[in-house]
CSV table of N, CA and C in Angstrom, one decimal:
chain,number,residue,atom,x,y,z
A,1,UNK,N,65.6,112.0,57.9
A,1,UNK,CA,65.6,112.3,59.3
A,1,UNK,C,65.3,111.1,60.1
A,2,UNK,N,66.2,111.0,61.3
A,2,UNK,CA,65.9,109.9,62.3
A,2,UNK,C,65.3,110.6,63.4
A,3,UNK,N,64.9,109.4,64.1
A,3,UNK,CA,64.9,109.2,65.5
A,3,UNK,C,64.5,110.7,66.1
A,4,UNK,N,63.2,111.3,66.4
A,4,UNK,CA,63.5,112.7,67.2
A,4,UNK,C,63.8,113.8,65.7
A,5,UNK,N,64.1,113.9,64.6
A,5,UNK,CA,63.7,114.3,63.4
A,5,UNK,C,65.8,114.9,63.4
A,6,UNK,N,66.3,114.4,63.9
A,6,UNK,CA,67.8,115.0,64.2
A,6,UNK,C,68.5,113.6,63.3
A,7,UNK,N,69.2,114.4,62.6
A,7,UNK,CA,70.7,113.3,61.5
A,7,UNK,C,71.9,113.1,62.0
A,8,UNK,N,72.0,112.3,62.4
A,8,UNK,CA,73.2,112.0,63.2
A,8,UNK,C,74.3,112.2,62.5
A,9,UNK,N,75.4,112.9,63.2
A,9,UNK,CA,76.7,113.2,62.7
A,9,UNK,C,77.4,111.6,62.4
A,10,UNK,N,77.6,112.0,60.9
A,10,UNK,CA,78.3,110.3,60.7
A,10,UNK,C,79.5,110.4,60.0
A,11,UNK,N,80.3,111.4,60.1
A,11,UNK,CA,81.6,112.0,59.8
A,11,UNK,C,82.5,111.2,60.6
A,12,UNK,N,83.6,110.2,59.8
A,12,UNK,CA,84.6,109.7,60.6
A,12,UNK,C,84.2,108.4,61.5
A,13,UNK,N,82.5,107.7,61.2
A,13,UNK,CA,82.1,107.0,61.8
A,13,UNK,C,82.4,105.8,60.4
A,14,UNK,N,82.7,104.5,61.3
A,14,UNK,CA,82.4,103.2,60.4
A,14,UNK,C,80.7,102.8,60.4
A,15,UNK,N,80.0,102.5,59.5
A,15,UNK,CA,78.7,102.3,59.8
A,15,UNK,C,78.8,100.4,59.7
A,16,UNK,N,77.9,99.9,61.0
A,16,UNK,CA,78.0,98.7,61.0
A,16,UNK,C,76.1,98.1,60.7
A,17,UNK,N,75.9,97.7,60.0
A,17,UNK,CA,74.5,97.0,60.0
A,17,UNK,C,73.5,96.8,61.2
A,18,UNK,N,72.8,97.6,61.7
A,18,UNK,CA,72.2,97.3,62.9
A,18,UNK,C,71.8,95.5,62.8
A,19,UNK,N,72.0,95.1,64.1
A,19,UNK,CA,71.6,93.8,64.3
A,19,UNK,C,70.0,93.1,64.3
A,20,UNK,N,69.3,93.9,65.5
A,20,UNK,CA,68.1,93.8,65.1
A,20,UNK,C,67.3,92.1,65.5
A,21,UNK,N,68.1,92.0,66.5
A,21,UNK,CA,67.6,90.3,66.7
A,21,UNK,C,68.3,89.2,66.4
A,22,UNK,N,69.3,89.7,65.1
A,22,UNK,CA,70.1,88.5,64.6
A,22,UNK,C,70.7,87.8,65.2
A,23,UNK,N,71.5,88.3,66.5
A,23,UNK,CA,72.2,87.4,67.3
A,23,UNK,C,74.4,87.7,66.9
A,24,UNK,N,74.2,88.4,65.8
A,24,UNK,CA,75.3,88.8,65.6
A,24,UNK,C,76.5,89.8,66.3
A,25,UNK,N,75.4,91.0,66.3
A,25,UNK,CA,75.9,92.5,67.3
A,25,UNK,C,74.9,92.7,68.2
A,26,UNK,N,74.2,91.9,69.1
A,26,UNK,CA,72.9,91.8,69.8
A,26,UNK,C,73.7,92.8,71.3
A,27,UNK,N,72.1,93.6,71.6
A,27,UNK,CA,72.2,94.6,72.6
A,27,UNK,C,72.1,95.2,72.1
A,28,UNK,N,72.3,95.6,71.0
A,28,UNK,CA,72.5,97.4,70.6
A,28,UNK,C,71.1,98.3,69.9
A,29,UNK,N,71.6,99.0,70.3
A,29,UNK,CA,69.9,99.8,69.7
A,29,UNK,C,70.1,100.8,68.6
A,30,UNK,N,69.5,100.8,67.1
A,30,UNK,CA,69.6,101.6,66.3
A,30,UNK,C,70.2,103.1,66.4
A,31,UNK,N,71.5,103.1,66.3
A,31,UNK,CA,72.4,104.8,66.2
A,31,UNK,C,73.2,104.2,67.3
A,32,UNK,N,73.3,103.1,68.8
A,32,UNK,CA,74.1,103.2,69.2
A,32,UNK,C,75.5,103.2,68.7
A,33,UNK,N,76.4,103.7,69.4
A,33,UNK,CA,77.9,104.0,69.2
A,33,UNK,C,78.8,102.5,69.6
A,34,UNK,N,80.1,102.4,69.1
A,34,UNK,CA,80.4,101.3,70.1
A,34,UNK,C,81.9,101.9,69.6
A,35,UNK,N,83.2,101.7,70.8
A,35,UNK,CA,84.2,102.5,70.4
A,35,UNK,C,85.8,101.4,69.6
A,36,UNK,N,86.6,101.5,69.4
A,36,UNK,CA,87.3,100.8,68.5
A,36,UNK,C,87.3,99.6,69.7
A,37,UNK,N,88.2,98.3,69.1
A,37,UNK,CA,88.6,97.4,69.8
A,37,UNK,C,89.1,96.6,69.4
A,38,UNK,N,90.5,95.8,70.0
A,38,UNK,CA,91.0,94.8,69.4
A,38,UNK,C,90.9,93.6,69.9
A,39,UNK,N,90.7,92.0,69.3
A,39,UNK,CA,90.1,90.8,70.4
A,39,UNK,C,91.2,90.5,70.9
A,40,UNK,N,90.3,90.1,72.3
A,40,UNK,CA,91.8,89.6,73.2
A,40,UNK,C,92.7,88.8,72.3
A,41,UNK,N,94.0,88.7,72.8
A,41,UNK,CA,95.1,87.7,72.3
A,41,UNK,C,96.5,88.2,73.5
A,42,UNK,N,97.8,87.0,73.2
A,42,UNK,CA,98.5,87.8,73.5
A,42,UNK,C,99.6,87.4,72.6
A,43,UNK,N,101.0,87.5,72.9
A,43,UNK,CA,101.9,87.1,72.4
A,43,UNK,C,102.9,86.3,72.8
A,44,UNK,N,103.8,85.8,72.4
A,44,UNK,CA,105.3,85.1,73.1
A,44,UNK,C,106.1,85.8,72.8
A,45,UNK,N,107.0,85.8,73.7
A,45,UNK,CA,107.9,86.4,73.7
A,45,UNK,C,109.1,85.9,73.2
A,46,UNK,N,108.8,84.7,73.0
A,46,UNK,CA,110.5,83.7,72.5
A,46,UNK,C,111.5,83.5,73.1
A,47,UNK,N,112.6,84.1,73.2
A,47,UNK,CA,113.8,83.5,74.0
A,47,UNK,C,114.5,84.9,73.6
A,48,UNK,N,115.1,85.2,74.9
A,48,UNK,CA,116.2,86.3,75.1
A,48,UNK,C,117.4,85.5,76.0
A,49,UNK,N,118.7,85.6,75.6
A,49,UNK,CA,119.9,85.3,76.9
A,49,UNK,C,119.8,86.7,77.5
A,50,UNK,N,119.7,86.9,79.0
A,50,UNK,CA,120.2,88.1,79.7
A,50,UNK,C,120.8,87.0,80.7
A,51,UNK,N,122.2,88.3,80.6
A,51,UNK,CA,123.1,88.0,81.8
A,51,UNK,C,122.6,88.1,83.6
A,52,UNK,N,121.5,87.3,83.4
A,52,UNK,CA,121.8,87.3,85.1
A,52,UNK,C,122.1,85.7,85.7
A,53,UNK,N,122.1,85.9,87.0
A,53,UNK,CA,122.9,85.0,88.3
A,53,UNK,C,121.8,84.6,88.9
A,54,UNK,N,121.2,83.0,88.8
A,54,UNK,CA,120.3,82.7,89.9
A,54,UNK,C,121.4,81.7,90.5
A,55,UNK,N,121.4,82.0,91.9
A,55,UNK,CA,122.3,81.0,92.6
A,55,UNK,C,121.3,79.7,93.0
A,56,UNK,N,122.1,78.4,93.4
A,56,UNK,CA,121.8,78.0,94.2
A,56,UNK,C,120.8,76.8,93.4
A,57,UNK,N,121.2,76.8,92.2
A,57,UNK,CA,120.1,76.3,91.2
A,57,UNK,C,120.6,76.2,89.4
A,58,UNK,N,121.0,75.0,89.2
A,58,UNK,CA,121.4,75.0,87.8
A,58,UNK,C,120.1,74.0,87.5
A,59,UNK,N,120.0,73.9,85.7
A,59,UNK,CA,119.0,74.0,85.2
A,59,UNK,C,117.9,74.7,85.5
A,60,UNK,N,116.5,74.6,85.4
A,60,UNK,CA,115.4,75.6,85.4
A,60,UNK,C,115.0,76.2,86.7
A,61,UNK,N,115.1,77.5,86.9
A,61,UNK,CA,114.2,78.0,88.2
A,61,UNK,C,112.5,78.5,87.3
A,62,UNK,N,112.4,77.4,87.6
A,62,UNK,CA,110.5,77.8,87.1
A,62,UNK,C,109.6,78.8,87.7
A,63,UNK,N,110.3,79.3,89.2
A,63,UNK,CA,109.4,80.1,89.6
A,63,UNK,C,109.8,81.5,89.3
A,64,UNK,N,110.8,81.7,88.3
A,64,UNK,CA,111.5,82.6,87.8
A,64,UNK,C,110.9,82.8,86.3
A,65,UNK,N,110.9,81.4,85.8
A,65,UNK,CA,110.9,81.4,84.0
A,65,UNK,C,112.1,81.4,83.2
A,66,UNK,N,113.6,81.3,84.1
A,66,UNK,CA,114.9,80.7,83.5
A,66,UNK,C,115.1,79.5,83.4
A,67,UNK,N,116.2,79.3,82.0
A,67,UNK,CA,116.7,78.2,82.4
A,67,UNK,C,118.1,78.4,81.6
A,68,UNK,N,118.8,78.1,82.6
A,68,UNK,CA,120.1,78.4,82.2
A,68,UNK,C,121.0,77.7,81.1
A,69,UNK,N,122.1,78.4,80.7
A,69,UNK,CA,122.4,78.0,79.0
A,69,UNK,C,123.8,77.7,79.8
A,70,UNK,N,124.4,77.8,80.8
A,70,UNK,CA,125.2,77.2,80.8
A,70,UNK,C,126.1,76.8,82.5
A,71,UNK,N,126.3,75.8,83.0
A,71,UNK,CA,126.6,75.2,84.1
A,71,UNK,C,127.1,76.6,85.1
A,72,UNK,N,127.8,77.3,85.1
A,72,UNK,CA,128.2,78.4,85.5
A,72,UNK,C,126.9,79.3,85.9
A,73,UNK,N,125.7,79.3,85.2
A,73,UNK,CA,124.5,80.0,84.9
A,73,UNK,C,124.6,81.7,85.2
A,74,UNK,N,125.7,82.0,84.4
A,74,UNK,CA,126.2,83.3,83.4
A,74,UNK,C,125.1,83.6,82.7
A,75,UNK,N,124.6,82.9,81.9
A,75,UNK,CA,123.4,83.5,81.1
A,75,UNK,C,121.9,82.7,81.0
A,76,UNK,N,120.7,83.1,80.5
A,76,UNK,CA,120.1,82.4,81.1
A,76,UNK,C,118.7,82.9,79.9
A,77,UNK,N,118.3,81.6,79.3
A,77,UNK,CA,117.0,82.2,78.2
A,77,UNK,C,116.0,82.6,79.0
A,78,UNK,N,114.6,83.7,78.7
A,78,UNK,CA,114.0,83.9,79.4
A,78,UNK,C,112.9,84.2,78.2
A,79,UNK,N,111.6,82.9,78.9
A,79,UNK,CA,110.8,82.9,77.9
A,79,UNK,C,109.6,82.8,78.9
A,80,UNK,N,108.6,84.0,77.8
A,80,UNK,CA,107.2,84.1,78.7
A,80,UNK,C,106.4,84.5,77.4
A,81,UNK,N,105.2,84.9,78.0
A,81,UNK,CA,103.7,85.3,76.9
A,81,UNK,C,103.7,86.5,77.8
A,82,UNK,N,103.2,87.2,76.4
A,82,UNK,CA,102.4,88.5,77.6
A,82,UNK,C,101.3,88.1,77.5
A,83,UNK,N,100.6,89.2,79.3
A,83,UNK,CA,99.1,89.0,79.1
A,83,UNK,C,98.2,89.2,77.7
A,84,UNK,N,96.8,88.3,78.0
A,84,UNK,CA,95.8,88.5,77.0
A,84,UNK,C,95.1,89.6,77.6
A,85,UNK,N,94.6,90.6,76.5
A,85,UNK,CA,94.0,91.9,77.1
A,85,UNK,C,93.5,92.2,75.5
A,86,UNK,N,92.3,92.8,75.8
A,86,UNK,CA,91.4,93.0,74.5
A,86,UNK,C,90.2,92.9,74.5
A,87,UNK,N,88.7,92.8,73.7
A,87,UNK,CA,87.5,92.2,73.8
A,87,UNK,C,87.3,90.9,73.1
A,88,UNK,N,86.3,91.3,72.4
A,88,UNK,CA,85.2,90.0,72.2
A,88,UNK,C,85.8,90.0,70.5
A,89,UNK,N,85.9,91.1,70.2
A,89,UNK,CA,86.3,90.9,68.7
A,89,UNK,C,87.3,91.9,68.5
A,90,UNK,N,87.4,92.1,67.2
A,90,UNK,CA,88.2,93.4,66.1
A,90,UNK,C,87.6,94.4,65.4
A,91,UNK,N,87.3,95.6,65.7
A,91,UNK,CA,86.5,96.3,65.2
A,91,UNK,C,86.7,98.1,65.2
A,92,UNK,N,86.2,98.6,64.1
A,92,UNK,CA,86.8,99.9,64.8
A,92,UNK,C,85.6,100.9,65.4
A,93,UNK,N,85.8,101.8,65.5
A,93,UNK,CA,84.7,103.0,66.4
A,93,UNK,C,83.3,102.9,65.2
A,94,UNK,N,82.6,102.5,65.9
A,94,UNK,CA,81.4,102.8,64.5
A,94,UNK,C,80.1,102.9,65.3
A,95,UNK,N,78.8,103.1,64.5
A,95,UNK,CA,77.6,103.2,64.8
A,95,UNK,C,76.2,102.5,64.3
A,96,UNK,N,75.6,101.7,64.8
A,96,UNK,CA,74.4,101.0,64.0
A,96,UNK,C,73.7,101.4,63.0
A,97,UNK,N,73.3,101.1,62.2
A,97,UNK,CA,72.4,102.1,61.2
A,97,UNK,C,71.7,100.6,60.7
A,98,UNK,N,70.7,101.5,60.2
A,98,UNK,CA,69.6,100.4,59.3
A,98,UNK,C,69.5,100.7,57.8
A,99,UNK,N,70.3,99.8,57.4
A,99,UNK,CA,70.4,99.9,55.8
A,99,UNK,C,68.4,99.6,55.1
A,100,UNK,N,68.4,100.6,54.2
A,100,UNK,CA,67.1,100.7,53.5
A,100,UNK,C,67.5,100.6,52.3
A,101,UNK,N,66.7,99.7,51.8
A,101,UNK,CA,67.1,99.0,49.7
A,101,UNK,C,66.1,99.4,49.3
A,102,UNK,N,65.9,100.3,48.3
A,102,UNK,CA,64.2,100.5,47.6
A,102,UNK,C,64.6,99.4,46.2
A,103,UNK,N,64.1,98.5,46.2
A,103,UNK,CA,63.9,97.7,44.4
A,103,UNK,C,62.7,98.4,43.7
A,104,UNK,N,63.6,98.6,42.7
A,104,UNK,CA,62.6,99.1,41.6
A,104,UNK,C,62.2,98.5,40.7
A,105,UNK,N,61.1,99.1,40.2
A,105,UNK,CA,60.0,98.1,39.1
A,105,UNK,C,60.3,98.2,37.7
């Protein structure tokens, strides 16, 4: 029995080591919850040709992110990142607990 003499439903929960000072998972208080999450990052995108037409401008329109593949600028690579969006780490839905080891004699 914990806390208040009630067992926390731990069905479908990852159990993570309460921290306890360490400086590791700091803030949290024994049984709190914490819900999935993935750490920020983002990606590239690489290079795509789409057919479009920036006039008035061969080689790169930077304020676009083209640069044209060819003097006519018919086609045109288009290369970006997506946003970074995420937390602090990688983790899934879980709850603190305090591991107890009895050694025996």
């Amino acid at each position: 029995l914990l806390g208040g003499n009630v067992l926390p439903d731990l069905r479908g929960e990852f159990l993570r080591g309460w921290d306890d000072g360490r400086g590791v998972d700091s803030g949290r208080g024994l049984l709190a919850t914490q819900s999935g999450q993935n750490e920020a990052h983002s990606h590239g995108a690489g290079s795509l040709q789409v057919p479009l037409r920036v006039t008035g401008n061969n080689g790169v329109n930077k304020a676009r992110g083209y640069q044209t593949n060819d003097a006519a600028n018919n086609y045109h690579n288009v290369i970006g990142t997506t946003a970074s969006s995420g937390g602090t780490e990688t983790r899934p839905r879980n709850i603190a607990v305090l591991y107890i080891i009895k050694a025996s004699a």
